[in-house]
Amino acid sequence: EPEVTQTPSHQVTQMGQEVILRCVPISNHLYFYWYRQILGQKVEFLVSFYNNEISEKSEIFDDQFSVERPDGSNFTLKIRSTKLEDSAMYFCASTGRSSPLHFGNGTRLTVT
Amino acid sequence: AQKVTQAQTEISVVEKEDVTLDCVYETRDTTYYLFWYKQPPSGELVFLIRRNSFDEQNEISGRYSWNFQKSTSSFNFTITASQVVDSAVYFCALRSGLGSSNTGKLIFGQGTTLQVKP
């Protein structure tokens, strides 16, 4: 069964650095999402992406964040000038029109 | 506004007990979907079930069963004869039908941590 793939599985970065989290959604899916889960908390919506543009973003998704689908297969989340509170698990997800959201295994981001 | 409430933060049972995880949702949409995901200690989100708002038929899959009641806006999840491997965080989630104004994002509840002891 097709899977959503996320790399890296774990990223450690220093405060103030930029990170790029990568995702390869399922190939025939059209809707893409990023979610965040701070340790021990619920899964929070960050942004949705459709037709090569952001369709919705949450309050969390401020100017520090950006998303891109540079080549028709990858879907990236960039976090500029990381802060300690950005430490979390970041999940990518994709879906077709009527299918469930399929999640990747997540990237654990640790900001030191 | 959409909201999902899982009032049980943590549940602890002994193996072979039955356990029910509660989920209550709020939405103004007429078309929506409800989901349950399992998050084992390894951290990934595992899809368990999806129900749409027009289908209130309960579903059973092995030891798992789901009770969807639109009248009470609830979508409860029961594990029969629980096993240690069922220990995980379980999330209930709500999603609107995709459309011009809906992006299909999932709204998650806070999650219920289930511990099954041997």
CSV table of C-alpha atoms in Angstrom, one decimal:
chain,number,residue,atom,x,y,z
A,1,GLU,CA,0.0,0.0,0.0
A,2,PRO,CA,1.3,3.5,-0.9
A,3,GLU,CA,2.8,5.4,2.0
A,4,VAL,CA,3.6,9.0,2.9
A,5,THR,CA,7.3,9.3,3.5
A,6,GLN,CA,9.0,11.8,5.7
A,7,THR,CA,12.7,12.6,6.1
A,8,PRO,CA,14.6,12.9,8.3
A,9,SER,CA,13.0,10.9,11.1
A,10,HIS,CA,14.9,13.0,13.7
A,11,GLN,CA,16.4,16.4,13.3
A,12,VAL,CA,18.4,18.2,15.9
A,13,THR,CA,19.2,21.9,15.3
A,14,GLN,CA,20.4,24.9,17.2
A,15,MET,CA,18.1,27.8,18.1
A,16,GLY,CA,18.1,30.3,15.3
A,17,GLN,CA,18.9,27.9,12.6
A,18,GLU,CA,16.6,27.1,9.6
A,19,VAL,CA,15.3,23.6,9.1
A,20,ILE,CA,13.5,22.0,6.1
A,21,LEU,CA,11.3,19.0,6.8
A,22,ARG,CA,10.6,16.9,3.8
A,23,CYS,CA,7.6,14.8,2.8
A,24,VAL,CA,6.7,12.7,-0.2
A,25,PRO,CA,2.9,12.3,-0.3
A,26,ILE,CA,1.1,9.5,-2.0
A,27,SER,CA,1.4,10.1,-5.7
A,28,ASN,CA,-2.2,10.5,-6.7
A,29,HIS,CA,-3.3,12.6,-3.8
A,30,LEU,CA,-4.1,16.2,-4.2
A,31,TYR,CA,-4.4,17.7,-0.7
A,32,PHE,CA,-1.4,18.0,1.5
A,33,TYR,CA,-1.1,19.0,5.2
A,34,TRP,CA,1.4,19.6,7.9
A,35,TYR,CA,0.6,18.9,11.6
A,36,ARG,CA,2.5,19.4,14.7
A,37,GLN,CA,2.5,17.5,18.0
A,38,ILE,CA,4.3,18.9,21.0
A,39,LEU,CA,5.3,16.1,23.3
A,40,GLY,CA,2.4,14.7,25.2
A,41,GLN,CA,-0.1,17.0,23.6
A,42,LYS,CA,-2.6,16.7,20.8
A,43,VAL,CA,-2.0,16.9,17.1
A,44,GLU,CA,-2.4,20.4,15.8
A,45,PHE,CA,-3.2,21.5,12.3
A,46,LEU,CA,-0.6,23.8,10.8
A,47,VAL,CA,-1.4,24.2,7.1
A,48,SER,CA,-3.2,22.7,4.1
A,49,PHE,CA,-2.0,22.9,0.5
A,50,TYR,CA,-4.0,22.4,-2.6
A,51,ASN,CA,-3.4,23.3,-6.3
A,52,ASN,CA,0.1,24.6,-5.5
A,53,GLU,CA,-1.0,27.1,-2.9
A,54,ILE,CA,-1.9,27.3,0.7
A,55,SER,CA,-5.6,26.7,1.2
A,56,GLU,CA,-5.7,27.2,4.9
A,57,LYS,CA,-3.3,27.9,7.8
A,58,SER,CA,-3.6,28.0,11.5
A,59,GLU,CA,-2.6,30.7,13.9
A,60,ILE,CA,0.6,28.7,14.6
A,61,PHE,CA,1.6,29.0,11.0
A,62,ASP,CA,3.1,32.5,11.1
A,63,ASP,CA,5.9,34.1,9.0
A,64,GLN,CA,8.4,31.7,10.5
A,65,PHE,CA,6.9,28.9,8.5
A,66,SER,CA,6.6,28.3,4.8
A,67,VAL,CA,5.6,25.3,2.6
A,68,GLU,CA,6.6,24.4,-0.9
A,69,ARG,CA,6.0,21.7,-3.4
A,70,PRO,CA,9.0,22.3,-5.5
A,71,ASP,CA,8.9,19.4,-8.0
A,72,GLY,CA,5.5,17.8,-8.0
A,73,SER,CA,6.5,15.1,-5.6
A,74,ASN,CA,8.1,16.6,-2.6
A,75,PHE,CA,6.2,18.7,-0.1
A,76,THR,CA,8.4,20.7,2.3
A,77,LEU,CA,8.0,22.6,5.5
A,78,LYS,CA,10.6,25.2,6.2
A,79,ILE,CA,11.0,26.7,9.7
A,80,ARG,CA,13.2,29.8,9.8
A,81,SER,CA,15.1,30.9,12.9
A,82,THR,CA,14.0,28.0,15.0
A,83,LYS,CA,13.0,28.5,18.7
A,84,LEU,CA,13.1,26.1,21.6
A,85,GLU,CA,9.3,25.9,21.5
A,86,ASP,CA,9.4,24.6,17.9
A,87,SER,CA,10.6,21.3,19.3
A,88,ALA,CA,7.9,18.8,18.4
A,89,MET,CA,6.9,15.9,16.1
A,90,TYR,CA,5.9,17.2,12.7
A,91,PHE,CA,3.6,15.1,10.6
A,92,CYS,CA,2.9,15.4,6.9
A,93,ALA,CA,-0.4,14.0,5.5
A,94,SER,CA,-2.0,13.7,2.2
A,95,THR,CA,-5.4,12.6,0.9
A,96,GLY,CA,-7.5,12.2,-2.2
A,97,ARG,CA,-11.0,13.6,-2.3
A,98,SER,CA,-12.7,10.9,-0.3
A,99,SER,CA,-9.9,8.9,1.3
A,100,PRO,CA,-8.8,9.2,4.9
A,101,LEU,CA,-5.7,11.4,5.6
A,102,HIS,CA,-2.6,9.3,5.4
A,103,PHE,CA,0.1,10.3,7.7
A,104,GLY,CA,3.8,9.9,7.5
A,105,ASN,CA,5.8,8.6,10.4
A,106,GLY,CA,6.7,12.1,11.4
A,107,THR,CA,9.9,14.0,11.9
A,108,ARG,CA,11.0,14.7,15.5
A,109,LEU,CA,12.5,18.1,15.6
A,110,THR,CA,14.7,19.0,18.6
A,111,VAL,CA,15.8,22.6,19.0
A,112,THR,CA,18.7,23.1,21.4
B,1,ALA,CA,-16.5,26.1,15.1
B,2,GLN,CA,-15.5,22.5,15.0
B,3,LYS,CA,-14.3,20.8,18.1
B,4,VAL,CA,-13.6,17.3,19.3
B,5,THR,CA,-13.6,16.4,23.0
B,6,GLN,CA,-12.1,13.3,24.5
B,7,ALA,CA,-12.9,13.7,28.1
B,8,GLN,CA,-10.9,10.7,29.3
B,9,THR,CA,-7.2,11.7,29.6
B,10,GLU,CA,-6.0,8.3,30.7
B,11,ILE,CA,-7.5,4.9,31.1
B,12,SER,CA,-5.9,1.9,32.7
B,13,VAL,CA,-7.3,-1.6,32.4
B,14,VAL,CA,-6.2,-5.1,33.0
B,15,GLU,CA,-5.7,-7.4,30.0
B,16,LYS,CA,-8.9,-9.0,28.7
B,17,GLU,CA,-11.1,-6.2,30.0
B,18,ASP,CA,-13.3,-4.3,27.6
B,19,VAL,CA,-12.7,-0.6,27.4
B,20,THR,CA,-14.7,2.2,25.8
B,21,LEU,CA,-13.1,5.4,24.7
B,22,ASP,CA,-15.4,8.4,24.4
B,23,CYS,CA,-15.5,11.0,21.7
B,24,VAL,CA,-17.9,13.9,21.4
B,25,TYR,CA,-17.8,16.3,18.5
B,26,GLU,CA,-19.2,19.7,17.5
B,27,THR,CA,-19.8,20.9,13.9
B,28,ARG,CA,-22.3,22.9,11.9
B,29,ASP,CA,-21.5,21.0,8.7
B,30,THR,CA,-24.0,18.5,7.3
B,31,THR,CA,-21.3,16.5,5.6
B,32,TYR,CA,-18.4,15.5,7.8
B,33,TYR,CA,-16.2,12.5,8.6
B,34,LEU,CA,-15.1,11.1,11.9
B,35,PHE,CA,-11.9,9.2,12.5
B,36,TRP,CA,-10.0,7.3,15.1
B,37,TYR,CA,-6.3,7.1,15.0
B,38,LYS,CA,-3.9,5.1,17.2
B,39,GLN,CA,-0.5,6.4,18.2
B,40,PRO,CA,1.6,3.7,19.7
B,41,PRO,CA,4.8,4.5,21.7
B,42,SER,CA,6.8,4.6,18.5
B,43,GLY,CA,4.9,7.8,17.6
B,44,GLU,CA,3.3,7.2,14.2
B,45,LEU,CA,-0.4,7.8,13.6
B,46,VAL,CA,-2.2,4.7,12.5
B,47,PHE,CA,-5.6,5.1,10.8
B,48,LEU,CA,-8.3,2.9,12.4
B,49,ILE,CA,-11.6,3.9,11.0
B,50,ARG,CA,-13.5,6.6,9.1
B,51,ARG,CA,-17.3,7.1,9.3
B,52,ASN,CA,-19.2,9.7,7.3
B,53,SER,CA,-22.1,11.7,8.7
B,54,PHE,CA,-24.7,9.9,6.6
B,55,ASP,CA,-23.8,6.5,7.8
B,56,GLU,CA,-24.7,5.8,11.4
B,57,GLN,CA,-24.3,2.1,11.1
B,58,ASN,CA,-22.1,0.7,13.8
B,59,GLU,CA,-19.0,-1.1,12.7
B,60,ILE,CA,-17.1,-4.0,14.1
B,61,SER,CA,-13.6,-5.0,13.1
B,62,GLY,CA,-12.2,-7.9,15.1
B,63,ARG,CA,-11.9,-6.7,18.7
B,64,TYR,CA,-12.7,-3.1,17.7
B,65,SER,CA,-16.1,-1.6,17.4
B,66,TRP,CA,-17.4,1.9,16.9
B,67,ASN,CA,-20.7,3.4,18.0
B,68,PHE,CA,-21.7,6.5,16.0
B,69,GLN,CA,-24.7,8.4,17.4
B,70,LYS,CA,-25.6,11.6,15.6
B,71,SER,CA,-28.3,12.5,18.2
B,72,THR,CA,-25.6,12.8,20.9
B,73,SER,CA,-22.8,13.9,18.6
B,74,SER,CA,-20.7,11.0,19.8
B,75,PHE,CA,-18.4,8.5,18.1
B,76,ASN,CA,-17.2,6.0,20.8
B,77,PHE,CA,-14.7,3.3,20.4
B,78,THR,CA,-14.7,0.0,22.2
B,79,ILE,CA,-11.9,-2.5,22.5
B,80,THR,CA,-13.1,-5.9,23.5
B,81,ALA,CA,-10.8,-8.3,25.4
B,82,SER,CA,-8.0,-5.7,25.5
B,83,GLN,CA,-4.4,-6.8,25.0
B,84,VAL,CA,-1.1,-5.2,26.1
B,85,VAL,CA,-0.4,-4.3,22.5
B,86,ASP,CA,-3.5,-2.0,22.6
B,87,SER,CA,-1.6,0.3,24.9
B,88,ALA,CA,-1.3,3.6,23.0
B,89,VAL,CA,-2.8,7.1,22.7
B,90,TYR,CA,-6.0,7.1,20.8
B,91,PHE,CA,-7.2,10.2,18.9
B,92,CYS,CA,-10.7,10.9,17.7
B,93,ALA,CA,-10.8,13.4,14.8
B,94,LEU,CA,-13.3,15.3,12.7
B,95,ARG,CA,-13.1,16.5,9.1
B,96,SER,CA,-15.5,18.5,7.0
B,97,GLY,CA,-16.3,17.3,3.5
B,98,LEU,CA,-13.9,18.7,0.9
B,99,GLY,CA,-15.4,21.6,-0.9
B,100,SER,CA,-14.9,25.2,-2.0
B,101,SER,CA,-14.7,26.4,1.6
B,102,ASN,CA,-13.4,23.3,3.3
B,103,THR,CA,-9.9,22.2,3.1
B,104,GLY,CA,-10.5,18.8,4.6
B,105,LYS,CA,-8.2,19.4,7.6
B,106,LEU,CA,-8.6,17.1,10.6
B,107,ILE,CA,-9.4,18.5,13.9
B,108,PHE,CA,-8.1,16.2,16.7
B,109,GLY,CA,-9.3,15.6,20.2
B,110,GLN,CA,-6.8,15.7,23.0
B,111,GLY,CA,-6.3,12.0,22.9
B,112,THR,CA,-6.9,9.2,25.5
B,113,THR,CA,-3.9,7.3,26.8
B,114,LEU,CA,-4.8,3.7,27.2
B,115,GLN,CA,-2.7,1.5,29.3
B,116,VAL,CA,-3.4,-2.2,29.3
B,117,LYS,CA,-1.7,-4.1,32.1
B,118,PRO,CA,-0.9,-7.8,31.9
